[in-house]
Amino acid sequence: MESSPFDAWITNDDELVSLLSQEWQRQTSTLQLIASENFASPAVMAATGSVLTNKYAEGYPGRRYYGGNQIVDEVEDLARRRLTALFGADHANVQPHSGANANVAVYQALLETGDTILAMRLDQGGHLTHGSPASMTSKAWHFVSYGVTPRNDDPEHPGEQIDFDNVRDLALTHRPKLIVAGATAYARRIDPSPFREIADEVGALLMFDSAHVAGLIAGGSHPNPVPYADVVTFTTHKTLRGPRGGAILARTELAKKIDSAVFPGQQGGPLENAIAAKAVAFREAALASFAVYTEQIVANAKAFATALAGHGFRLVSGGTENHMVLLDLRDFDGDLTGKEAQEVLDRAGITTNRNTIPDDPRSPFITSGLRVGTAAQTTAGMREGEFTQVADLMARALRGRAVDAEVQAVRADVAELCRSFNPYANFVK
Ligand SMILES: *Cc1c(COP(=O)(O)O)cnc(C)c1O
């Protein structure tokens, strides 16, 4: 079995071939429920492994610091054109090596060091680059953090939603130069319009970090922040299902500043092989079939959430409107931590990640929460019925965690389920 057409070219490297085939086995015989992961198409993987990896292209199309870039210029222009068309944006920069690079480049482009940024708290769903003490962003800029409303078990008025009164109060008090919308662990739709209103009220710029939901936006399953935000950043490898990487969309007036911050501000030579793979993914995301895919991701997450709630897990934010479900494990079992749940599920062939939940009494290393997502297994063809089964398997493994035979029995059932939903089945000779 091959994981890419180029595997055959490295058969003289036994050590690496063995590791690649082990990883192929892992990805196709266990369940990939990490909300930030997906299965990229063979076309995306082939472009990533293409001859473009050989080329230096510092600069931008038409303004390179190296010769021989006529064709590379066309590749990067193709990626930029497809991306601006996909989101209806003025300007695209497709060079950021990752989502984190994209965010830091935007801060560098729009702010002086020490300026104030208002963003979501890490322990309430924000990203490291939104000013976590562990991130260099918190050393270069002054962050003020908003959070979510208190927990509320009334299904009609669920709590743990972005607290826009808090966002507005903090904006009025601290007068940030930039407001950041977007999250890494938040299961609700993020409406860009109230962020725009608050930014206008205090004269701030608005950046929407759509790292997780970029694919859902492209497919029409989440509101598009482009008409509201001055800058939109995202990763290309999460719901968008492209190669690992980042990108930035900006209004025309900010284009030059953004481009200079990415290169030479942050990075050296762009990864034109990754940019070609981004172009492939942007084309795929514009197809009608991609809208069907993202609709299924959201439907699957709803079915998954309902089934998990039926097993006694509490849904943080009271449910889901995107590809993600954030679970509070304490109602299911007060002794079960996020760390232990992740480890037990790993043994059962179910790949997830522990996550803090709002006002988590446990440390970020231990946590009381677990984050799961439906994007990858939806690519593999799973639908609502399978996600209900996956919820059953998770509950069984966690309830039976003291008995290894029970965890192993779940693992066998997981492998059986995965056999019918191999994401690359149609491509393997
Ligand atoms: C994943 C993520 C990022 C960072 O992406 P990397 O490619 O891992 O650097 C930034 N912001 C948010 C909200 C994310 O979820």
Short mmCIF file of C-alpha atoms and ligand atoms in Angstrom, two decimals:
data_model
loop_
_atom_site.label_atom_id
_atom_site.label_comp_id
_atom_site.label_asym_id
_atom_site.label_seq_id
_atom_site.Cartn_x
_atom_site.Cartn_y
_atom_site.Cartn_z
CA MET A 1 0.00 0.00 0.00
CA GLU A 2 1.32 3.43 -0.90
CA SER A 3 0.60 6.65 0.97
CA SER A 4 1.95 8.77 -1.93
CA PRO A 5 3.19 7.98 -5.43
CA PHE A 6 6.65 9.04 -4.32
CA ASP A 7 6.95 6.35 -1.63
CA ALA A 8 8.00 4.00 -4.39
CA TRP A 9 10.98 6.26 -5.06
CA ILE A 10 12.39 5.91 -1.56
CA THR A 11 12.36 2.15 -1.26
CA ASN A 12 16.12 2.24 -0.76
CA ASP A 13 15.54 3.85 2.64
CA ASP A 14 14.24 0.96 4.72
CA GLU A 15 14.08 2.87 7.97
CA LEU A 16 11.91 5.67 6.59
CA VAL A 17 9.75 3.40 4.42
CA SER A 18 8.96 1.32 7.47
CA LEU A 19 7.92 4.41 9.43
CA LEU A 20 5.78 5.73 6.56
CA SER A 21 3.98 2.44 6.23
CA GLN A 22 3.40 2.28 10.00
CA GLU A 23 1.91 5.78 9.88
CA TRP A 24 -0.25 4.80 6.91
CA GLN A 25 -1.53 1.84 8.95
CA ARG A 26 -2.21 4.10 11.93
CA GLN A 27 -4.11 6.68 9.89
CA THR A 28 -6.28 4.09 8.13
CA SER A 29 -6.95 1.57 10.93
CA THR A 30 -7.74 4.02 13.76
CA LEU A 31 -10.24 6.89 14.00
CA GLN A 32 -8.88 10.40 13.38
CA LEU A 33 -11.01 12.69 15.52
CA ILE A 34 -8.56 15.54 16.09
CA ALA A 35 -10.59 18.61 15.08
CA SER A 36 -7.65 20.29 13.34
CA GLU A 37 -6.79 17.31 11.11
CA ASN A 38 -8.01 16.03 7.78
CA PHE A 39 -7.05 13.70 4.92
CA ALA A 40 -5.60 15.71 2.02
CA SER A 41 -6.33 14.47 -1.49
CA PRO A 42 -3.69 12.51 -3.44
CA ALA A 43 -3.47 15.56 -5.77
CA VAL A 44 -2.60 17.79 -2.80
CA MET A 45 0.02 15.29 -1.62
CA ALA A 46 1.52 14.91 -5.09
CA ALA A 47 1.88 18.69 -5.48
CA THR A 48 3.56 18.84 -2.05
CA GLY A 49 6.06 16.26 -3.29
CA SER A 50 6.61 17.96 -6.66
CA VAL A 51 9.72 19.46 -8.34
CA LEU A 52 8.71 22.87 -6.97
CA THR A 53 10.47 21.91 -3.74
CA ASN A 54 13.72 22.59 -5.63
CA LYS A 55 13.12 26.27 -6.32
CA TYR A 56 14.17 29.41 -4.44
CA ALA A 57 11.70 32.24 -4.98
CA GLU A 58 12.23 34.94 -2.33
CA GLY A 59 9.91 37.83 -3.13
CA TYR A 60 6.56 37.82 -4.90
CA PRO A 61 5.45 37.08 -8.49
CA GLY A 62 7.14 39.59 -10.83
CA ARG A 63 9.46 40.80 -8.00
CA ARG A 64 11.78 37.89 -7.15
CA TYR A 65 15.32 37.99 -5.86
CA TYR A 66 16.31 34.88 -7.87
CA GLY A 67 16.21 33.96 -11.57
CA GLY A 68 14.26 31.13 -13.13
CA ASN A 69 10.93 32.00 -11.53
CA GLN A 70 8.74 32.49 -14.63
CA ILE A 71 6.81 29.29 -14.02
CA VAL A 72 6.84 29.59 -10.23
CA ASP A 73 5.34 33.07 -10.61
CA GLU A 74 2.45 31.52 -12.52
CA VAL A 75 1.99 28.85 -9.83
CA GLU A 76 1.84 31.42 -7.04
CA ASP A 77 -0.45 33.69 -9.07
CA LEU A 78 -2.76 30.75 -9.73
CA ALA A 79 -2.93 30.03 -5.98
CA ARG A 80 -3.61 33.71 -5.19
CA ARG A 81 -6.29 34.03 -7.89
CA ARG A 82 -8.08 30.88 -6.79
CA LEU A 83 -7.98 31.99 -3.17
CA THR A 84 -9.30 35.54 -3.68
CA ALA A 85 -12.10 34.08 -5.83
CA LEU A 86 -12.93 31.41 -3.23
CA PHE A 87 -13.49 33.92 -0.40
CA GLY A 88 -14.31 37.07 -2.39
CA ALA A 89 -11.23 38.87 -1.04
CA ASP A 90 -9.19 41.75 -2.48
CA HIS A 91 -5.72 40.38 -1.82
CA ALA A 92 -4.19 37.03 -0.85
CA ASN A 93 -0.79 36.07 0.53
CA VAL A 94 -0.24 32.32 0.22
CA GLN A 95 3.32 32.18 1.58
CA PRO A 96 2.90 31.73 5.37
CA HIS A 97 4.39 28.40 6.39
CA SER A 98 1.71 27.94 9.05
CA GLY A 99 -1.28 29.56 10.72
CA ALA A 100 0.92 30.83 13.55
CA ASN A 101 3.26 32.55 11.04
CA ALA A 102 0.27 34.15 9.35
CA ASN A 103 -0.99 35.59 12.64
CA VAL A 104 2.39 36.94 13.72
CA ALA A 105 2.91 38.49 10.27
CA VAL A 106 -0.42 40.33 10.58
CA TYR A 107 0.50 41.70 14.02
CA GLN A 108 3.85 42.80 12.63
CA ALA A 109 2.20 44.41 9.58
CA LEU A 110 -0.47 46.37 11.42
CA LEU A 111 1.03 47.20 14.83
CA GLU A 112 4.05 48.58 16.66
CA THR A 113 5.48 46.32 19.35
CA GLY A 114 3.76 47.04 22.66
CA ASP A 115 0.42 47.91 21.03
CA THR A 116 -2.75 46.44 22.53
CA ILE A 117 -4.57 43.48 20.96
CA LEU A 118 -7.94 42.18 22.21
CA ALA A 119 -8.28 38.43 21.61
CA MET A 120 -9.88 35.31 23.07
CA ARG A 121 -8.37 33.72 26.17
CA LEU A 122 -6.50 30.49 25.54
CA ASP A 123 -8.37 28.62 28.31
CA GLN A 124 -11.73 29.72 26.86
CA GLY A 125 -10.97 28.62 23.30
CA GLY A 126 -8.36 31.05 21.91
CA HIS A 127 -5.10 30.06 20.20
CA LEU A 128 -1.53 30.30 21.55
CA THR A 129 -0.87 33.16 19.10
CA HIS A 130 -3.77 35.10 20.65
CA GLY A 131 -1.44 36.17 23.46
CA SER A 132 -0.77 33.08 25.56
CA PRO A 133 2.04 33.70 28.08
CA ALA A 134 3.82 30.73 26.44
CA SER A 135 3.83 32.43 23.01
CA MET A 136 6.26 35.14 21.86
CA THR A 137 3.19 37.14 20.79
CA SER A 138 2.59 38.00 24.47
CA LYS A 139 6.12 39.40 24.78
CA ALA A 140 5.94 41.59 21.66
CA TRP A 141 2.38 42.93 22.09
CA HIS A 142 0.08 43.76 24.97
CA PHE A 143 -2.89 41.39 25.03
CA VAL A 144 -6.22 41.87 26.73
CA SER A 145 -8.45 38.78 26.69
CA TYR A 146 -12.18 38.23 26.40
CA GLY A 147 -13.97 34.99 27.22
CA VAL A 148 -17.30 33.21 27.09
CA THR A 149 -20.47 33.66 29.13
CA PRO A 150 -20.91 31.49 32.26
CA ARG A 151 -22.04 27.87 32.01
CA ASN A 152 -25.79 27.54 31.83
CA ASP A 153 -27.61 24.23 31.55
CA ASP A 154 -30.85 25.71 30.14
CA PRO A 155 -30.96 24.22 26.61
CA GLU A 156 -32.96 27.25 25.37
CA HIS A 157 -30.24 29.71 26.44
CA PRO A 158 -26.94 27.82 26.42
CA GLY A 159 -24.01 29.51 28.14
CA GLU A 160 -20.33 29.37 27.19
CA GLN A 161 -20.93 31.58 24.15
CA ILE A 162 -18.59 34.45 23.18
CA ASP A 163 -19.45 37.23 25.63
CA PHE A 164 -19.91 40.27 23.39
CA ASP A 165 -20.68 42.55 26.37
CA ASN A 166 -17.27 41.54 27.72
CA VAL A 167 -15.64 42.13 24.32
CA ARG A 168 -17.20 45.60 24.09
CA ASP A 169 -16.39 46.62 27.71
CA LEU A 170 -12.76 45.57 27.29
CA ALA A 171 -12.53 47.34 23.93
CA LEU A 172 -13.89 50.58 25.41
CA THR A 173 -11.58 50.38 28.42
CA HIS A 174 -8.35 49.32 26.69
CA ARG A 175 -8.77 50.84 23.21
CA PRO A 176 -6.98 48.03 21.34
CA LYS A 177 -5.46 48.73 17.93
CA LEU A 178 -6.50 45.26 16.78
CA ILE A 179 -9.34 42.94 17.73
CA VAL A 180 -8.93 39.23 16.96
CA ALA A 181 -11.98 37.05 16.37
CA GLY A 182 -11.66 33.30 15.92
CA ALA A 183 -10.88 30.30 18.10
CA THR A 184 -9.27 26.93 18.30
CA ALA A 185 -11.67 25.22 20.71
CA TYR A 186 -15.14 26.70 20.26
CA ALA A 187 -18.03 24.69 18.86
CA ARG A 188 -20.32 27.59 17.95
CA ARG A 189 -20.55 29.68 14.82
CA ILE A 190 -18.64 32.95 15.21
CA ASP A 191 -20.66 35.87 13.86
CA PRO A 192 -18.23 38.45 12.45
CA SER A 193 -20.70 41.38 12.49
CA PRO A 194 -20.74 42.19 16.24
CA PHE A 195 -16.93 42.14 16.18
CA ARG A 196 -17.00 44.65 13.31
CA GLU A 197 -19.39 46.93 15.20
CA ILE A 198 -17.19 46.91 18.30
CA ALA A 199 -14.02 47.47 16.24
CA ASP A 200 -15.68 50.48 14.54
CA GLU A 201 -16.86 51.87 17.86
CA VAL A 202 -13.30 51.99 19.23
CA GLY A 203 -11.42 52.58 15.95
CA ALA A 204 -9.69 49.18 15.96
CA LEU A 205 -8.75 46.96 13.05
CA LEU A 206 -10.39 43.52 12.93
CA MET A 207 -8.55 40.27 12.20
CA PHE A 208 -10.61 37.10 11.86
CA ASP A 209 -8.53 33.98 12.52
CA SER A 210 -10.49 31.33 10.65
CA ALA A 211 -7.84 28.60 10.99
CA HIS A 212 -10.36 25.94 11.97
CA VAL A 213 -13.39 26.98 9.94
CA ALA A 214 -11.81 28.10 6.63
CA GLY A 215 -13.13 24.99 4.87
CA LEU A 216 -16.60 25.48 6.33
CA ILE A 217 -16.56 29.08 5.06
CA ALA A 218 -15.44 27.97 1.59
CA GLY A 219 -18.23 25.38 1.52
CA GLY A 220 -20.86 27.87 2.74
CA SER A 221 -21.39 26.20 6.15
CA HIS A 222 -20.05 29.11 8.26
CA PRO A 223 -20.48 32.89 7.71
CA ASN A 224 -17.72 34.43 5.58
CA PRO A 225 -15.79 37.03 7.62
CA VAL A 226 -14.16 38.63 4.54
CA PRO A 227 -16.79 41.40 4.11
CA TYR A 228 -16.40 42.34 7.81
CA ALA A 229 -12.74 41.88 8.69
CA ASP A 230 -9.74 43.96 7.59
CA VAL A 231 -7.64 40.81 7.54
CA VAL A 232 -8.55 37.11 7.57
CA THR A 233 -5.92 34.48 8.42
CA PHE A 234 -6.26 30.73 8.22
CA THR A 235 -4.53 27.39 7.96
CA THR A 236 -4.86 25.36 4.80
CA HIS A 237 -4.72 21.91 6.44
CA LYS A 238 -7.73 21.83 8.80
CA THR A 239 -11.29 21.84 7.41
CA LEU A 240 -9.96 23.31 4.13
CA ARG A 241 -8.22 19.92 3.53
CA GLY A 242 -5.08 21.23 1.82
CA PRO A 243 -1.38 20.87 2.61
CA ARG A 244 0.01 22.04 5.98
CA GLY A 245 0.35 25.81 5.77
CA GLY A 246 -1.18 29.23 6.25
CA ALA A 247 -2.60 32.11 4.21
CA ILE A 248 -3.76 35.70 4.68
CA LEU A 249 -6.55 37.66 3.00
CA ALA A 250 -6.54 41.45 3.23
CA ARG A 251 -8.16 44.60 1.97
CA THR A 252 -6.23 46.23 -0.90
CA GLU A 253 -5.02 49.12 1.32
CA LEU A 254 -3.27 46.66 3.65
CA ALA A 255 -1.86 44.35 0.97
CA LYS A 256 1.62 45.87 0.76
CA LYS A 257 2.09 45.94 4.54
CA ILE A 258 0.96 42.31 4.87
CA ASP A 259 3.22 41.10 2.06
CA SER A 260 6.28 42.86 3.51
CA ALA A 261 5.59 41.42 6.97
CA VAL A 262 5.48 37.85 5.60
CA PHE A 263 8.60 38.36 3.44
CA PRO A 264 11.10 39.67 4.38
CA GLY A 265 9.56 40.36 7.81
CA GLN A 266 8.94 36.78 8.97
CA GLN A 267 10.14 34.27 6.43
CA GLY A 268 12.78 33.65 3.80
CA GLY A 269 12.06 31.64 0.66
CA PRO A 270 8.46 30.49 0.20
CA LEU A 271 7.61 26.77 -0.08
CA GLU A 272 6.39 26.85 -3.68
CA ASN A 273 5.62 23.11 -3.54
CA ALA A 274 3.24 23.82 -0.65
CA ILE A 275 1.85 26.82 -2.55
CA ALA A 276 1.10 24.56 -5.54
CA ALA A 277 -0.65 22.15 -3.17
CA LYS A 278 -2.63 25.09 -1.73
CA ALA A 279 -3.71 25.93 -5.31
CA VAL A 280 -4.95 22.35 -5.70
CA ALA A 281 -6.90 22.57 -2.44
CA PHE A 282 -8.44 25.98 -3.34
CA ARG A 283 -9.68 24.49 -6.61
CA GLU A 284 -11.11 21.45 -4.80
CA ALA A 285 -12.80 23.71 -2.22
CA ALA A 286 -14.58 25.63 -5.00
CA LEU A 287 -16.28 22.48 -6.35
CA ALA A 288 -19.96 21.84 -5.60
CA SER A 289 -18.93 18.54 -3.99
CA PHE A 290 -16.97 20.45 -1.34
CA ALA A 291 -20.14 22.27 -0.21
CA VAL A 292 -21.81 18.87 0.14
CA TYR A 293 -18.78 17.73 2.15
CA THR A 294 -18.86 20.66 4.61
CA GLU A 295 -22.63 20.31 5.09
CA GLN A 296 -22.01 16.66 6.00
CA ILE A 297 -19.21 17.65 8.42
CA VAL A 298 -21.66 19.86 10.33
CA ALA A 299 -24.50 17.29 10.22
CA ASN A 300 -22.07 14.64 11.49
CA ALA A 301 -20.90 16.87 14.35
CA LYS A 302 -24.53 17.43 15.43
CA ALA A 303 -25.28 13.69 15.39
CA PHE A 304 -22.01 12.97 17.21
CA ALA A 305 -22.78 15.59 19.88
CA THR A 306 -26.30 14.23 20.43
CA ALA A 307 -24.99 10.67 20.80
CA LEU A 308 -22.19 11.75 23.17
CA ALA A 309 -24.67 13.72 25.31
CA GLY A 310 -26.78 10.55 25.42
CA HIS A 311 -23.82 8.78 27.03
CA GLY A 312 -23.62 11.42 29.78
CA PHE A 313 -20.94 13.75 28.46
CA ARG A 314 -21.72 17.45 28.95
CA LEU A 315 -21.45 19.50 25.73
CA VAL A 316 -19.53 22.72 26.34
CA SER A 317 -21.53 25.63 24.79
CA GLY A 318 -24.58 23.33 24.83
CA GLY A 319 -23.95 21.84 21.38
CA THR A 320 -22.18 22.40 18.08
CA GLU A 321 -22.66 24.44 14.92
CA ASN A 322 -19.37 23.58 13.26
CA HIS A 323 -17.07 20.56 12.86
CA MET A 324 -16.14 20.32 16.54
CA VAL A 325 -17.52 19.03 19.81
CA LEU A 326 -15.97 20.11 23.10
CA LEU A 327 -16.77 17.70 25.93
CA ASP A 328 -16.77 18.30 29.67
CA LEU A 329 -15.87 14.87 31.08
CA ARG A 330 -16.84 15.59 34.69
CA ASP A 331 -20.54 14.69 34.37
CA PHE A 332 -19.61 11.43 32.62
CA ASP A 333 -17.11 10.47 35.34
CA GLY A 334 -15.77 12.88 37.97
CA ASP A 335 -12.48 10.98 38.21
CA LEU A 336 -11.77 10.96 34.46
CA THR A 337 -9.36 13.69 33.34
CA GLY A 338 -8.81 14.86 29.77
CA LYS A 339 -5.31 13.42 29.90
CA GLU A 340 -6.47 9.95 30.93
CA ALA A 341 -9.37 9.97 28.44
CA GLN A 342 -7.00 10.82 25.59
CA GLU A 343 -4.63 8.01 26.65
CA VAL A 344 -7.39 5.40 27.03
CA LEU A 345 -8.91 6.35 23.66
CA ASP A 346 -5.48 6.15 22.03
CA ARG A 347 -5.22 2.56 23.26
CA ALA A 348 -8.67 1.94 21.76
CA GLY A 349 -7.58 3.33 18.37
CA ILE A 350 -9.51 6.59 18.75
CA THR A 351 -7.30 9.65 18.27
CA THR A 352 -8.46 12.77 20.12
CA ASN A 353 -6.92 15.56 22.16
CA ARG A 354 -7.49 16.70 25.72
CA ASN A 355 -8.52 20.32 26.03
CA THR A 356 -9.20 22.84 28.75
CA ILE A 357 -12.83 23.83 29.13
CA PRO A 358 -13.99 27.26 30.33
CA ASP A 359 -13.12 27.69 34.03
CA ASP A 360 -11.39 24.31 34.06
CA PRO A 361 -10.40 23.40 37.64
CA ARG A 362 -7.59 21.18 36.30
CA SER A 363 -4.29 22.35 34.78
CA PRO A 364 -3.84 22.76 30.98
CA PHE A 365 -1.64 19.63 31.05
CA ILE A 366 -4.35 17.50 32.74
CA THR A 367 -7.66 19.23 31.80
CA SER A 368 -11.31 18.22 32.28
CA GLY A 369 -12.18 18.34 28.62
CA LEU A 370 -11.77 16.50 25.36
CA ARG A 371 -12.00 18.01 21.86
CA VAL A 372 -13.22 15.94 18.92
CA GLY A 373 -13.95 16.86 15.30
CA THR A 374 -15.64 15.31 12.30
CA ALA A 375 -13.71 16.75 9.32
CA ALA A 376 -11.28 13.88 8.74
CA GLN A 377 -13.64 10.92 9.14
CA THR A 378 -16.23 12.75 7.02
CA THR A 379 -13.61 12.85 4.25
CA ALA A 380 -13.34 9.09 4.76
CA GLY A 381 -17.08 8.82 4.03
CA MET A 382 -18.60 8.47 7.50
CA ARG A 383 -22.10 9.83 8.07
CA GLU A 384 -24.44 10.37 11.02
CA GLY A 385 -24.94 6.63 11.68
CA GLU A 386 -21.20 5.97 11.90
CA PHE A 387 -20.62 8.94 14.21
CA THR A 388 -23.33 7.59 16.53
CA GLN A 389 -21.39 4.30 16.54
CA VAL A 390 -18.14 6.18 17.24
CA ALA A 391 -19.78 7.83 20.27
CA ASP A 392 -20.77 4.35 21.53
CA LEU A 393 -17.20 3.09 21.06
CA MET A 394 -15.79 6.08 22.97
CA ALA A 395 -18.18 5.60 25.88
CA ARG A 396 -17.45 1.84 25.99
CA ALA A 397 -13.68 2.34 26.05
CA LEU A 398 -13.86 5.01 28.76
CA ARG A 399 -16.35 3.11 30.94
CA GLY A 400 -14.29 -0.07 30.60
CA ARG A 401 -10.90 1.59 30.93
CA ALA A 402 -9.82 -0.45 33.97
CA VAL A 403 -10.07 -3.70 31.97
CA ASP A 404 -7.53 -3.90 29.16
CA ALA A 405 -9.46 -6.65 27.32
CA GLU A 406 -12.44 -4.29 27.02
CA VAL A 407 -10.27 -1.50 25.60
CA GLN A 408 -8.73 -3.98 23.14
CA ALA A 409 -12.20 -5.22 22.12
CA VAL A 410 -13.14 -1.63 21.28
CA ARG A 411 -9.91 -1.31 19.30
CA ALA A 412 -10.88 -4.35 17.22
CA ASP A 413 -14.32 -2.86 16.53
CA VAL A 414 -12.69 0.45 15.56
CA ALA A 415 -10.39 -1.34 13.08
CA GLU A 416 -13.41 -3.16 11.64
CA LEU A 417 -15.26 0.14 11.16
CA CYS A 418 -12.20 1.80 9.60
CA ARG A 419 -11.87 -1.01 7.05
CA SER A 420 -15.08 0.22 5.39
CA PHE A 421 -14.00 3.89 5.46
CA ASN A 422 -10.44 4.07 4.19
CA PRO A 423 -10.05 7.64 2.85
CA TYR A 424 -7.59 6.52 0.17
CA ALA A 425 -9.25 3.23 -0.75
CA ASN A 426 -10.12 4.41 -4.23
CA PHE A 427 -6.58 5.54 -4.89
CA VAL A 428 -4.61 2.52 -3.68
CA LYS A 429 -3.66 0.10 -6.42
C1 LIG B 1 -4.45 25.89 14.33
C2 LIG B 1 -4.61 27.33 14.63
C3 LIG B 1 -3.58 28.25 14.38
C4 LIG B 1 -2.18 27.87 14.03
O1 LIG B 1 -1.95 27.05 12.99
P1 LIG B 1 -0.55 26.29 12.84
O2 LIG B 1 -0.52 25.96 11.39
O3 LIG B 1 -0.60 25.14 13.76
O4 LIG B 1 0.54 27.26 13.21
C5 LIG B 1 -3.86 29.60 14.58
N1 LIG B 1 -5.05 30.01 15.02
C6 LIG B 1 -6.05 29.15 15.31
C7 LIG B 1 -7.36 29.69 15.80
C8 LIG B 1 -5.86 27.78 15.15
O5 LIG B 1 -6.84 26.94 15.46
#
